[in-house]
mmCIF file of C-alpha atoms in Angstrom:
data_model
loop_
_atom_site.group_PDB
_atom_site.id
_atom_site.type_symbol
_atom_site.label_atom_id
_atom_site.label_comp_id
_atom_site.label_asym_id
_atom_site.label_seq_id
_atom_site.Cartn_x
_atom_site.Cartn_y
_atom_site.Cartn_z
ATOM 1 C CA UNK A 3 26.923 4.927 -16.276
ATOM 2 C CA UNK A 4 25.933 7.623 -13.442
ATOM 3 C CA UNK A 5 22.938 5.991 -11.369
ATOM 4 C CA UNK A 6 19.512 8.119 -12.162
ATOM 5 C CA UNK A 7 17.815 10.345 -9.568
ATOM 6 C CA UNK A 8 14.923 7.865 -8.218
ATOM 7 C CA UNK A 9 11.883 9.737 -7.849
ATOM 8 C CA UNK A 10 9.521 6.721 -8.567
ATOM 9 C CA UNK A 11 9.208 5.361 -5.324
ATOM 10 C CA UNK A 12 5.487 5.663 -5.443
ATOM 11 C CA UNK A 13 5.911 2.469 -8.020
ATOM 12 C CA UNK A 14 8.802 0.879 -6.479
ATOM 13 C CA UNK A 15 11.561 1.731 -4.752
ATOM 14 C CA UNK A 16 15.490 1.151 -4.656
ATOM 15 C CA UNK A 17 15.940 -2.128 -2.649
ATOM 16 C CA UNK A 18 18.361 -0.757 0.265
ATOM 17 C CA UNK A 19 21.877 -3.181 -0.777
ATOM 18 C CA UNK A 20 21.256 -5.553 1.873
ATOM 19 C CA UNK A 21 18.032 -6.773 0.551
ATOM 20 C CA UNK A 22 19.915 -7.496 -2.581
ATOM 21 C CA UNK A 23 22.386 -9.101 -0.656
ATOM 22 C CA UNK A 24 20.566 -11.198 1.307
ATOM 23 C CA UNK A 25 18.160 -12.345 -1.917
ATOM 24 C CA UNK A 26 21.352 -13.491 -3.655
ATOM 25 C CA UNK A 27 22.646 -14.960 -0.802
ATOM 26 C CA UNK A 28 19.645 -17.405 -0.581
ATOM 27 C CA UNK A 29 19.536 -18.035 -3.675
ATOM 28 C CA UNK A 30 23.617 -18.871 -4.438
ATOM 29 C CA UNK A 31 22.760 -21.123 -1.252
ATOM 30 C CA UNK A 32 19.382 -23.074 -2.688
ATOM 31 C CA UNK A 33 21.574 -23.896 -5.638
ATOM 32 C CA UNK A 34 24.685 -25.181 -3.978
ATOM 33 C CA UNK A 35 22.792 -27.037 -0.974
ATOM 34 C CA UNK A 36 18.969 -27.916 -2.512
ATOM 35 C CA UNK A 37 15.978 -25.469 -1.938
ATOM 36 C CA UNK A 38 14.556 -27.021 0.866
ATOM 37 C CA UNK A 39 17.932 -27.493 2.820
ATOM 38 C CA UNK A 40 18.541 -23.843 2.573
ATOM 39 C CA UNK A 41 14.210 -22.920 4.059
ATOM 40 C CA UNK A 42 15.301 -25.214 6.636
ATOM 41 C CA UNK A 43 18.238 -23.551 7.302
ATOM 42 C CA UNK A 44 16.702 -20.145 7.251
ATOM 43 C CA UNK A 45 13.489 -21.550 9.300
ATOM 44 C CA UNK A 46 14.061 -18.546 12.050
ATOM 45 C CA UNK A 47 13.684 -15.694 9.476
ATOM 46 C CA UNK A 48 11.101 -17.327 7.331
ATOM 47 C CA UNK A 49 8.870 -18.625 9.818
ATOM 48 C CA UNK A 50 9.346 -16.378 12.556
ATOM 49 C CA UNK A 51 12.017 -13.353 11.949
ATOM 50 C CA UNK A 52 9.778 -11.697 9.121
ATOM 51 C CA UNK A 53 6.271 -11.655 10.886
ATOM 52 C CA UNK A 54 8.048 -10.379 14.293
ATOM 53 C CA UNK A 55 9.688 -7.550 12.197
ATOM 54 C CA UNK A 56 6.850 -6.794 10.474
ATOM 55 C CA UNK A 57 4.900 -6.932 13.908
ATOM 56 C CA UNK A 58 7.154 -4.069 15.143
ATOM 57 C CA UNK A 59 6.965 -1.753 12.155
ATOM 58 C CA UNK A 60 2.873 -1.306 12.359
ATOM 59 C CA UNK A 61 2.830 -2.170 16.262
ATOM 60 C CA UNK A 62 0.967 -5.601 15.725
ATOM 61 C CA UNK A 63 1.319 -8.695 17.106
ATOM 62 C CA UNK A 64 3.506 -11.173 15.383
ATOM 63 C CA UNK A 65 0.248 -13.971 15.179
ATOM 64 C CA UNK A 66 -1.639 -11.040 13.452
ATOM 65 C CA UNK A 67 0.498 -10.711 10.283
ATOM 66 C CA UNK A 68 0.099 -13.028 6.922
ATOM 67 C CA UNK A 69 1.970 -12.477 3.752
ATOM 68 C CA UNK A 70 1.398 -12.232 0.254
ATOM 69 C CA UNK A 71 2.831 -12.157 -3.182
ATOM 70 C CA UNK A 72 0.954 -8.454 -3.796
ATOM 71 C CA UNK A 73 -0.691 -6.001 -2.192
ATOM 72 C CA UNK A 74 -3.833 -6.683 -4.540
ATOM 73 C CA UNK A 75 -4.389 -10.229 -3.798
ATOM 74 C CA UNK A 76 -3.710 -9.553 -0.139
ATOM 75 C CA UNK A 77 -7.040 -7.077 -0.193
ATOM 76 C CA UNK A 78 -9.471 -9.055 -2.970
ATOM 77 C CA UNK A 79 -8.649 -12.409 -1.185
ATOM 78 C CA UNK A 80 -9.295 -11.264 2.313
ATOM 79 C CA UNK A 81 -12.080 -9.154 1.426
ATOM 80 C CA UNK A 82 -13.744 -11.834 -0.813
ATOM 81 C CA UNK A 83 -14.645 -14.001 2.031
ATOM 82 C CA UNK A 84 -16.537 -11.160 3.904
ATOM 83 C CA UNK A 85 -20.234 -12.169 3.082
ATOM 84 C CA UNK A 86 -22.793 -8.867 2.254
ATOM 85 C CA UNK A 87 -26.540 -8.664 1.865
ATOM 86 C CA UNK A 88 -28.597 -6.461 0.032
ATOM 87 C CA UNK A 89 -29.497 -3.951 2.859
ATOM 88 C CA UNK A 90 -25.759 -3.347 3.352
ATOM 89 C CA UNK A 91 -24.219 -0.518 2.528
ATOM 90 C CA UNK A 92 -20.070 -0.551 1.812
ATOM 91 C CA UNK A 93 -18.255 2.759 1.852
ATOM 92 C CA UNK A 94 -15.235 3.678 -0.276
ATOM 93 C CA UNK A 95 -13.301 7.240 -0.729
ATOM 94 C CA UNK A 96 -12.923 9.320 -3.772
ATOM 95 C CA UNK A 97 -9.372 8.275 -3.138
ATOM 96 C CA UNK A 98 -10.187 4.341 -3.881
ATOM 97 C CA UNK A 99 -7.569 2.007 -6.020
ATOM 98 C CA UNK A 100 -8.932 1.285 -9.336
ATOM 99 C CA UNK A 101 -8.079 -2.610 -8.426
ATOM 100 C CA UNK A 102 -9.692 -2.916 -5.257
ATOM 101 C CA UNK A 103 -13.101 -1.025 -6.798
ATOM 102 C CA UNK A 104 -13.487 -3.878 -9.538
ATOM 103 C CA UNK A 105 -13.659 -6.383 -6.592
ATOM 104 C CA UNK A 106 -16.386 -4.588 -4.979
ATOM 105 C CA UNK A 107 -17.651 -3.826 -8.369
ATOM 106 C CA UNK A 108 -18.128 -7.855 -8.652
ATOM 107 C CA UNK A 109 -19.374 -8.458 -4.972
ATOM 108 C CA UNK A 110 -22.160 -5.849 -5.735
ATOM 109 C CA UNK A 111 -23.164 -7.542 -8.496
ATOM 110 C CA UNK A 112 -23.074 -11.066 -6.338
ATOM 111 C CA UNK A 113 -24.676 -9.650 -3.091
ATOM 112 C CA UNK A 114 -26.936 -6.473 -4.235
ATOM 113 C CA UNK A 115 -25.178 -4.533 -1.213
ATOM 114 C CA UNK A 116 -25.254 -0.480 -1.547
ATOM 115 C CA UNK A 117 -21.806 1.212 -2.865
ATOM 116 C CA UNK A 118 -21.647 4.393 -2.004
ATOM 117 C CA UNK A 119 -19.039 6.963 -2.122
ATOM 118 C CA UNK A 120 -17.737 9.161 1.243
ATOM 119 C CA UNK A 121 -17.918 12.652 -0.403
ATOM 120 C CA UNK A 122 -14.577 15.289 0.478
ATOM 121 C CA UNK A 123 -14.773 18.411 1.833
ATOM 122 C CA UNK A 124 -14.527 21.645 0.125
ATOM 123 C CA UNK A 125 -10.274 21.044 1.358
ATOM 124 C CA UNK A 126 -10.360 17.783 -0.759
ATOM 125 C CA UNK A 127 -10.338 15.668 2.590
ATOM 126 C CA UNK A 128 -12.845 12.942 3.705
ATOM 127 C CA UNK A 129 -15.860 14.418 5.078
ATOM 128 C CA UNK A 130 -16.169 13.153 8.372
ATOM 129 C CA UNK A 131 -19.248 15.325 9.175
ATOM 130 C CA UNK A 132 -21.009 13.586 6.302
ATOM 131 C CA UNK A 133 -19.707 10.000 7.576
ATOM 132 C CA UNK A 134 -20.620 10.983 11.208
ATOM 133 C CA UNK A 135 -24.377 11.897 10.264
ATOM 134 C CA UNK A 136 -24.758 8.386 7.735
ATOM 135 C CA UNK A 137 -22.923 5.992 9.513
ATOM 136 C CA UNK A 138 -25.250 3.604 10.754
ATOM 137 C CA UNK A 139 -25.565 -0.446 11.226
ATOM 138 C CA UNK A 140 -26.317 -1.230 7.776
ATOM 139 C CA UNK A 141 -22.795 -0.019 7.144
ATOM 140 C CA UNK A 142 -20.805 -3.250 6.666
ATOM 141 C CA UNK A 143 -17.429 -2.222 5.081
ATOM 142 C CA UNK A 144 -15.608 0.953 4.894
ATOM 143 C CA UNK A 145 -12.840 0.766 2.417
ATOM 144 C CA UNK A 146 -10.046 3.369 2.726
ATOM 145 C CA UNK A 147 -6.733 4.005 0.557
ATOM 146 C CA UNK A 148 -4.351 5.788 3.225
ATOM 147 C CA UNK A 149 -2.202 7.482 0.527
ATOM 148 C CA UNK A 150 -3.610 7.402 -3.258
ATOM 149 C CA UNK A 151 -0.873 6.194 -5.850
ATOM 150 C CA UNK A 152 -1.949 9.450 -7.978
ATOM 151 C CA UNK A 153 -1.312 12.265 -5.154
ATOM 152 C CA UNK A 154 -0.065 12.180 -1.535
ATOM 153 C CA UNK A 155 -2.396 13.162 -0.026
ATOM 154 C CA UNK A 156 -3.229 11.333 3.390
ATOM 155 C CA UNK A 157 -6.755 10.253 5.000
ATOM 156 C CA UNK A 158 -7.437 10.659 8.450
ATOM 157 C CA UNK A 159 -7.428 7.057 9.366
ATOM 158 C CA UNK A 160 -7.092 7.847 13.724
ATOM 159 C CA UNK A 161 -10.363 9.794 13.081
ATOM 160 C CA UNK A 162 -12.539 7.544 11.300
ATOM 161 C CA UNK A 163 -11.508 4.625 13.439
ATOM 162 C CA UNK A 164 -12.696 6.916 16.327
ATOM 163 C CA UNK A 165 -15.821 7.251 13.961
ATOM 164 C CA UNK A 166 -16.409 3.689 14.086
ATOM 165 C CA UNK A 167 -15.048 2.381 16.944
ATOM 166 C CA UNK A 168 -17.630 -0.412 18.033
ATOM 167 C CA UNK A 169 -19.871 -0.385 14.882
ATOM 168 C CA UNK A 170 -20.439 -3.685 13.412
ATOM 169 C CA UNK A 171 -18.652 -2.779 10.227
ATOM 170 C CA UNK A 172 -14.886 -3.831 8.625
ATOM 171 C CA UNK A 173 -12.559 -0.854 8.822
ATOM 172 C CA UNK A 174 -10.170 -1.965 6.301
ATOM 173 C CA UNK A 175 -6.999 0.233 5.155
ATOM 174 C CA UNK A 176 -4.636 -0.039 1.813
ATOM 175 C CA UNK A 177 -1.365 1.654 3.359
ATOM 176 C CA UNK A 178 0.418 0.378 -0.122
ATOM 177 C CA UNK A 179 1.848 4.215 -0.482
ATOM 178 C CA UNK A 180 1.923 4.777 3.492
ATOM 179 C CA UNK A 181 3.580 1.824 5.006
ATOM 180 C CA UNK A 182 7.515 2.984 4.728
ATOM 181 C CA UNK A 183 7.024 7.010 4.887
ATOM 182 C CA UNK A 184 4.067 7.220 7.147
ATOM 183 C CA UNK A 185 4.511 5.722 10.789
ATOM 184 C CA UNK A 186 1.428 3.250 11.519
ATOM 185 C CA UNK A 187 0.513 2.418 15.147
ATOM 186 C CA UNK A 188 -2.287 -0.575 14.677
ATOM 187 C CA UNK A 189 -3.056 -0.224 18.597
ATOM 188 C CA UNK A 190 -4.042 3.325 17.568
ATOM 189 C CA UNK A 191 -5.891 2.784 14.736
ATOM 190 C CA UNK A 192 -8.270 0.243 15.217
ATOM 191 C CA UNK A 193 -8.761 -1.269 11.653
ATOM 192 C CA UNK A 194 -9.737 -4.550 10.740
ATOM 193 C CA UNK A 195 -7.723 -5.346 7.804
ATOM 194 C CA UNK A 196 -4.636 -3.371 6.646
ATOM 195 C CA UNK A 197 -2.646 -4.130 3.341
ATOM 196 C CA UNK A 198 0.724 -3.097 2.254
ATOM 197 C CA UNK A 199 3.382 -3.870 -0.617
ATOM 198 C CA UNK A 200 6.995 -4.702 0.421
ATOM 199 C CA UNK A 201 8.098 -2.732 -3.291
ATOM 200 C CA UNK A 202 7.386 0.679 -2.412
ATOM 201 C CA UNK A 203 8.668 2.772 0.651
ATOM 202 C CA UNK A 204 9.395 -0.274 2.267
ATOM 203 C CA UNK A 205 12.727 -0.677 -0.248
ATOM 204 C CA UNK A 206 11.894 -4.471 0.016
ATOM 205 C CA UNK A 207 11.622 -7.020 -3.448
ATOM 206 C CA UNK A 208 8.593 -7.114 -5.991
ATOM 207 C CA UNK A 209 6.546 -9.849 -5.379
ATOM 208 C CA UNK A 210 5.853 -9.470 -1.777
ATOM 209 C CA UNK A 211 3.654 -8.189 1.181
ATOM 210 C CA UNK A 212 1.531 -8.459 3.857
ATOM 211 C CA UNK A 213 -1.310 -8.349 5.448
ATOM 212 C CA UNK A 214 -2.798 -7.473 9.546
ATOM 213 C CA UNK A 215 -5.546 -8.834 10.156
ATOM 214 C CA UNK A 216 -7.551 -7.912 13.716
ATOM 215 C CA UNK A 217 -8.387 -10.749 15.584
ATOM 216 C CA UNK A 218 -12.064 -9.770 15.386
ATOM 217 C CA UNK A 219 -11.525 -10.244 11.868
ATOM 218 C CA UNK A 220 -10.045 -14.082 11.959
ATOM 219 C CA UNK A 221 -12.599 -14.818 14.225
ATOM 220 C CA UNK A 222 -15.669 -13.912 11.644
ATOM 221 C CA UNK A 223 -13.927 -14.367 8.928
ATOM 222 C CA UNK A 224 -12.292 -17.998 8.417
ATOM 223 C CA UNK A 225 -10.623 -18.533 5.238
ATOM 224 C CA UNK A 226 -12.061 -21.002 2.875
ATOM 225 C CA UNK A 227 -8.851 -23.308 2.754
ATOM 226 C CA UNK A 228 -6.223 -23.978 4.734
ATOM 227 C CA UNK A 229 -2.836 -25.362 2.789
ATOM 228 C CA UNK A 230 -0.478 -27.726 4.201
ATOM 229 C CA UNK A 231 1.462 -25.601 6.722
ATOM 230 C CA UNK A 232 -1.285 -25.045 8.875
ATOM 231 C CA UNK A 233 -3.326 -27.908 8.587
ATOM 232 C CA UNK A 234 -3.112 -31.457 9.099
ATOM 233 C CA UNK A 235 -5.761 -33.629 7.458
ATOM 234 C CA UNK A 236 -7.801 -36.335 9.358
ATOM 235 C CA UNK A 237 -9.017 -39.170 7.376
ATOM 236 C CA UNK A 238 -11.623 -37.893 5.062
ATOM 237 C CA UNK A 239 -14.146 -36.231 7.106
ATOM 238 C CA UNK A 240 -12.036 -33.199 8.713
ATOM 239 C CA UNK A 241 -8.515 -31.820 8.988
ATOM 240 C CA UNK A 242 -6.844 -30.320 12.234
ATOM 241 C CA UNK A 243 -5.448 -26.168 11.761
ATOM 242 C CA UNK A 244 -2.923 -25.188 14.207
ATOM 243 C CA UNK A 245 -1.445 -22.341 14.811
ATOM 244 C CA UNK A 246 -4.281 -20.215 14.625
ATOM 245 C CA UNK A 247 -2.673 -17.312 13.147
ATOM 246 C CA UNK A 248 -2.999 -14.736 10.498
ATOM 247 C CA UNK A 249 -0.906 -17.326 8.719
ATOM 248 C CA UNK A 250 -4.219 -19.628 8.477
ATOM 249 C CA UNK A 251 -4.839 -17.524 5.339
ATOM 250 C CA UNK A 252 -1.385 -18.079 3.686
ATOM 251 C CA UNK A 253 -0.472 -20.736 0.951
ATOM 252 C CA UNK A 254 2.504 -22.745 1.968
ATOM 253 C CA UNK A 255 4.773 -21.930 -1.329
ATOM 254 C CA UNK A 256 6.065 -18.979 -1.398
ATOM 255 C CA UNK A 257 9.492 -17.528 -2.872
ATOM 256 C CA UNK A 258 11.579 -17.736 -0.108
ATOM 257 C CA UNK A 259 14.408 -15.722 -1.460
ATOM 258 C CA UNK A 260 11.505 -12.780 -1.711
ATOM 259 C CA UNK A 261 10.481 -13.033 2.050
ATOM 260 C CA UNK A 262 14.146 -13.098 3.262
ATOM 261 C CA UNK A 263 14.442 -9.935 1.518
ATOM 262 C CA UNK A 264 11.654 -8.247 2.341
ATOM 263 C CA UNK A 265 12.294 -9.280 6.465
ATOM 264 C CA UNK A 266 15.817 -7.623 5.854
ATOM 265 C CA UNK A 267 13.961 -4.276 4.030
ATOM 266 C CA UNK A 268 11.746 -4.400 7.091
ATOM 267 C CA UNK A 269 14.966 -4.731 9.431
ATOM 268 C CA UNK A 270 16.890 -1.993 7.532
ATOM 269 C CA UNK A 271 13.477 0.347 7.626
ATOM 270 C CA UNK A 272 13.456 -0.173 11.523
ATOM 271 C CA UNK A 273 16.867 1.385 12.041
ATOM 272 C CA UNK A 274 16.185 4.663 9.572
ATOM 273 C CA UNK A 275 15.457 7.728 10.368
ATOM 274 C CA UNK A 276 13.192 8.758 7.428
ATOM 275 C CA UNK A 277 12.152 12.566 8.784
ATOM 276 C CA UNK A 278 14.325 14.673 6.033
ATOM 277 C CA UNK A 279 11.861 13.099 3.346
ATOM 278 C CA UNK A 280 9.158 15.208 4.661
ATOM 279 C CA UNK A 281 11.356 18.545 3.916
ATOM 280 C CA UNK A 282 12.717 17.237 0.848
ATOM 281 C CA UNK A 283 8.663 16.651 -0.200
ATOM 282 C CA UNK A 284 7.811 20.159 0.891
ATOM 283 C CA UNK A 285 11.386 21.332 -1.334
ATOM 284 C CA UNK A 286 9.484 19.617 -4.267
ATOM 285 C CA UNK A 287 5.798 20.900 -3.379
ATOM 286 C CA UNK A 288 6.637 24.285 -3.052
ATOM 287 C CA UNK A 289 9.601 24.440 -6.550
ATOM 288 C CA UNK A 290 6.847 22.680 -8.238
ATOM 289 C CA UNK A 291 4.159 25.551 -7.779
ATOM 290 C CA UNK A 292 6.211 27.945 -8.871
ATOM 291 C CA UNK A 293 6.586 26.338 -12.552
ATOM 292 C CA UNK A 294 4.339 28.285 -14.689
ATOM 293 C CA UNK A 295 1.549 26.736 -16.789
ATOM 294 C CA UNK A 296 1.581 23.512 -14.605
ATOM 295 C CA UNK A 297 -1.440 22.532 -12.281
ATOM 296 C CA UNK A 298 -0.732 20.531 -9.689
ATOM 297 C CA UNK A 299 -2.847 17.239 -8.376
ATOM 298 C CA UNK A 300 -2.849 18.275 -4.795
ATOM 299 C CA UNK A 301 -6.049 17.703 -3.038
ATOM 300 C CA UNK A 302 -6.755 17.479 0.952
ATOM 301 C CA UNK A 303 -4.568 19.619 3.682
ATOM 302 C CA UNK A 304 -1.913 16.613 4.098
ATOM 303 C CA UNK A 305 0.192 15.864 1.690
ATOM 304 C CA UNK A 306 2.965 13.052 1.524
ATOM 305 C CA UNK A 307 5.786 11.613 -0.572
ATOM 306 C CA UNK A 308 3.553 11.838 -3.954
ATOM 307 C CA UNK A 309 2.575 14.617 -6.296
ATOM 308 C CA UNK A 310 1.187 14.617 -9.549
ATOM 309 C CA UNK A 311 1.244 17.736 -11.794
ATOM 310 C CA UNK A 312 0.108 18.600 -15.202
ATOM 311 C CA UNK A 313 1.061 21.169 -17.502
ATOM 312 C CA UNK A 314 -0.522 23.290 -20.172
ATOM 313 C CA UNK A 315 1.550 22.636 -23.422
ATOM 314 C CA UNK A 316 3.450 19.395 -22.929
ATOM 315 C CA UNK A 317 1.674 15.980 -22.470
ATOM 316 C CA UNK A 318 2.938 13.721 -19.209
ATOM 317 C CA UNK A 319 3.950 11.167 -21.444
ATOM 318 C CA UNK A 320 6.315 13.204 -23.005
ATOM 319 C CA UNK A 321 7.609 14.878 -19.813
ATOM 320 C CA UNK A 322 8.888 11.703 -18.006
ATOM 321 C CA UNK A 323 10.500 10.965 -21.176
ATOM 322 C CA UNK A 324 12.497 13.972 -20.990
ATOM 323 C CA UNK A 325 13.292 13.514 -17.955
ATOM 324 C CA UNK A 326 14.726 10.001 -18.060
ATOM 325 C CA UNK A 327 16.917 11.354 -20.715
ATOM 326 C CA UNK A 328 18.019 13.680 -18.460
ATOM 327 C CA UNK A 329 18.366 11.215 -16.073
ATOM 328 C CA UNK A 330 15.692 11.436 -13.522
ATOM 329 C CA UNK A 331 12.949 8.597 -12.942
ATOM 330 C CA UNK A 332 9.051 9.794 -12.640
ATOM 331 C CA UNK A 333 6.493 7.981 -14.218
ATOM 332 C CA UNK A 334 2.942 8.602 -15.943
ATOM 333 C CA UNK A 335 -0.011 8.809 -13.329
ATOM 334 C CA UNK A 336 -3.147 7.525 -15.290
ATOM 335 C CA UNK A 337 -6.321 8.979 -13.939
ATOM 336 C CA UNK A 338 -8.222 5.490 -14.105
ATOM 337 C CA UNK A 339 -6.130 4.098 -11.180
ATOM 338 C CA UNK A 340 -7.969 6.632 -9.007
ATOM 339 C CA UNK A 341 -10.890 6.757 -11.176
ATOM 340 C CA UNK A 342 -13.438 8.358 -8.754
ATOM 341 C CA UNK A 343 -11.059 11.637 -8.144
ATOM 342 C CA UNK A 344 -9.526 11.863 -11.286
ATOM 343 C CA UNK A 345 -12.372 11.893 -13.235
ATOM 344 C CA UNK A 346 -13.918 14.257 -11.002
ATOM 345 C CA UNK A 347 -10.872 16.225 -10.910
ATOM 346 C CA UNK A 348 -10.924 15.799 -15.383
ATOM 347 C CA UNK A 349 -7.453 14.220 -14.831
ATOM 348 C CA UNK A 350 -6.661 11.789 -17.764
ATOM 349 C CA UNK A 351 -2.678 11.579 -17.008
ATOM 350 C CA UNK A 352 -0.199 13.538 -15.168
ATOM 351 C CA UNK A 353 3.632 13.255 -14.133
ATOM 352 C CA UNK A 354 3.725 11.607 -11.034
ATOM 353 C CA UNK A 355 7.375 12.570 -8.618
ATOM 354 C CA UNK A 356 7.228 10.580 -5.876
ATOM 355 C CA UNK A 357 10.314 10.860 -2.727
ATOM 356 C CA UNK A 358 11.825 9.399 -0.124
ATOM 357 C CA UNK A 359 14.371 9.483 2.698
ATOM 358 C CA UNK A 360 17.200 8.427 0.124
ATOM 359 C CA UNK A 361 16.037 11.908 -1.440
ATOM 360 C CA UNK A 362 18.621 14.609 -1.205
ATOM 361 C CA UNK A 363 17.783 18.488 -1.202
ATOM 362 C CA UNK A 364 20.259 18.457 -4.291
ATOM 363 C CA UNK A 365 17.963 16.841 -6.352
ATOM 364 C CA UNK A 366 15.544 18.152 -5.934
ATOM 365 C CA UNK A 367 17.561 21.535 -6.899
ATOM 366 C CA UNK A 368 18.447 19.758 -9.946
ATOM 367 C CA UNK A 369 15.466 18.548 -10.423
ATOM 368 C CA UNK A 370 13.765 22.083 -10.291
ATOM 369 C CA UNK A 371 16.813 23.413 -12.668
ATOM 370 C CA UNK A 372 16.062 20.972 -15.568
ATOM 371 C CA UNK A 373 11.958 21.048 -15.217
ATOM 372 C CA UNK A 374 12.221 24.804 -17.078
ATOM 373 C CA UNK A 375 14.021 23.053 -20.123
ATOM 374 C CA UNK A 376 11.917 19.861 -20.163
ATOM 375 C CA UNK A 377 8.867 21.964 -20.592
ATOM 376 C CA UNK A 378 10.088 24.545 -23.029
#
């Protein structure tokens, strides 16, 4: 059976064949030689390998990187232990994840803080006149989604770290749809916090990703428990936490078979060169507003690896099924993953095409070819 076209990165992406490789590798090896034998015998990778490679793909320090079984529970159980008063104000974008707004949703309800909303310009991008005038102490978070899983388009993260460069507040960044397609330079940017998903453009396994986390940030922000790789208890009145890493906020099981292959997705990512997915994206873009009857979800001036598009007659659900039969993957954008735009934008679902560098020109040709049909 012929191998689909793949344009579903957006939700995950095709592992590169040596992640697969080295996953079943690890595992063929915790069978035939015990489970903890084989983490011993793969100490380097697991306990140093993956946070170095990681490290060099967002230009962090090794010591600043902690993983995480998701992207999600990377960003509510950092965030969580941030403590907020009722004069603070926290600051999300019209481009917020539907998952990380029911955490704050819950901490405004535990802490009285303000939630407010950074309004877009008349482009669609982040209005960083209106964040320039506001921005003030009481600010104590600003939350902001680099790439939204409904549409590509990309925030200006270099200019509102210039924005708040010294404030008081947490610059935190969800690069889930960035990390991968988008190159990310943490000496440049400043943030606090930045979360990512090993799935996506990475190529790496479900179940895994990571987490920076500024120094700044460890410093204010201990975790409340430390598990038995870090820490060391001391009779019953204190325990002993060494290193004092980014992996201080880690739990010591993991699946090991998982971070092998997301260190050899980071590896593989390292040695690409990923620039033909930004002409194979514009390819797409500009076949796509040419179909008639379709509208496409396409705010802000920078767009990236993701669009969304509706059309007139046909409902999205029925679209991607059409097009899996004629063997290309998309998938259903649902507005309430990105409820603040969508509704605003009266999007209930779309058809979300999402590319990458394993992207040809030629399908998107074919692609554009069968779209007429599907819609007819």
């Amino acid at each position: 059976m012929e191998a689909p076209i793949h344009l579903n990165t957006a939700g995950a992406g095709l592992p590169a064949d040596v992640v697969s490789r080295s996953m079943c590798h690890y595992l063929q090896q915790e069978a035939q030689r015990g489970a903890y034998e084989t983490e011993l015998a793969h100490a380097e990778i697991l306990e140093h390998g993956v946070y170095q490679s990681i490290a060099q793909l967002i230009g962090a320090q090794a010591s600043d990187i902690a993983l995480f079984d998701s992207a999600t529970r990377a960003w509510h159980g950092l965030l969580r232990l941030c403590r907020f008063g009722p004069a603070d104000r926290v600051w999300v974008t019209p481009y917020e994840y539907a998952g990380n707004l029911i955490a704050l949703i819950n901490w405004q309800r535990q802490y009285g803080f303000q939630l407010e909303v950074i309004p877009l310009d008349p482009h669609g991008d982040i209005d960083l006149a209106w964040m320039r005038r506001h921005l003030d102490d009481a600010v104590a978070l600003i939350s902001v989604v680099h790439v939204p899983s409904g549409c590509g388009t990309v925030s200006p993260l270099h200019e509102i770290a210039t924005l708040v460069a010294g404030r008081r507040c947490w610059f935190v960044v969800d690069a889930c749809q960035s990390v991968g397609q988008i190159p990310i330079d943490i000496r440049s940017l400043g943030c606090d916090v930045l979360t990512a998903a090993g799935r996506k453009f990475l190529r790496g396994p479900r179940g895994t990703a990571f987490a920076y986390l500024s120094p700044r940030f460890r410093a204010a922000v201990p975790p409340d428990f430390c598990d038995l790789h870090v820490a060391q208890v001391q009779g019953l009145h204190g325990y002993r936490v060494a290193p004092h890493s980014a992996r201080i906020y880690e739990l010591a099981e993991r699946n090991m078979a998982a971070v092998v292959g997301l260190h050899a997705a980071v590896q593989y990512h390292l040695g690409r060169d990923t620039r033909n997915a930004e002409a194979v994206f514009a390819q797409l873009m500009q076949g796509l507003a040419k179909v008639p009857d379709t509208r496409l979800i396409a705010p802000g001036t920078r767009q990236q690896g993701i669009i969304s598009f509706q059309h007139r007659k046909r409902p999205a659900g029925e679209i991607v099924d059409r097009l899996r039969a004629r063997g290309f993957n998309s998938w259903v954008m649902t507005g309430h993953h990105t409820p603040i735009l969508m509704e605003a934008l009266g999007v209930d679902t779309a058809v979300r095409l999402s590319v990458h560098y394993y992207n040809s020109s030629e399908q998107i040709e074919q692609l554009l070819r069968v779209i007429p049909e599907v819609l007819a």
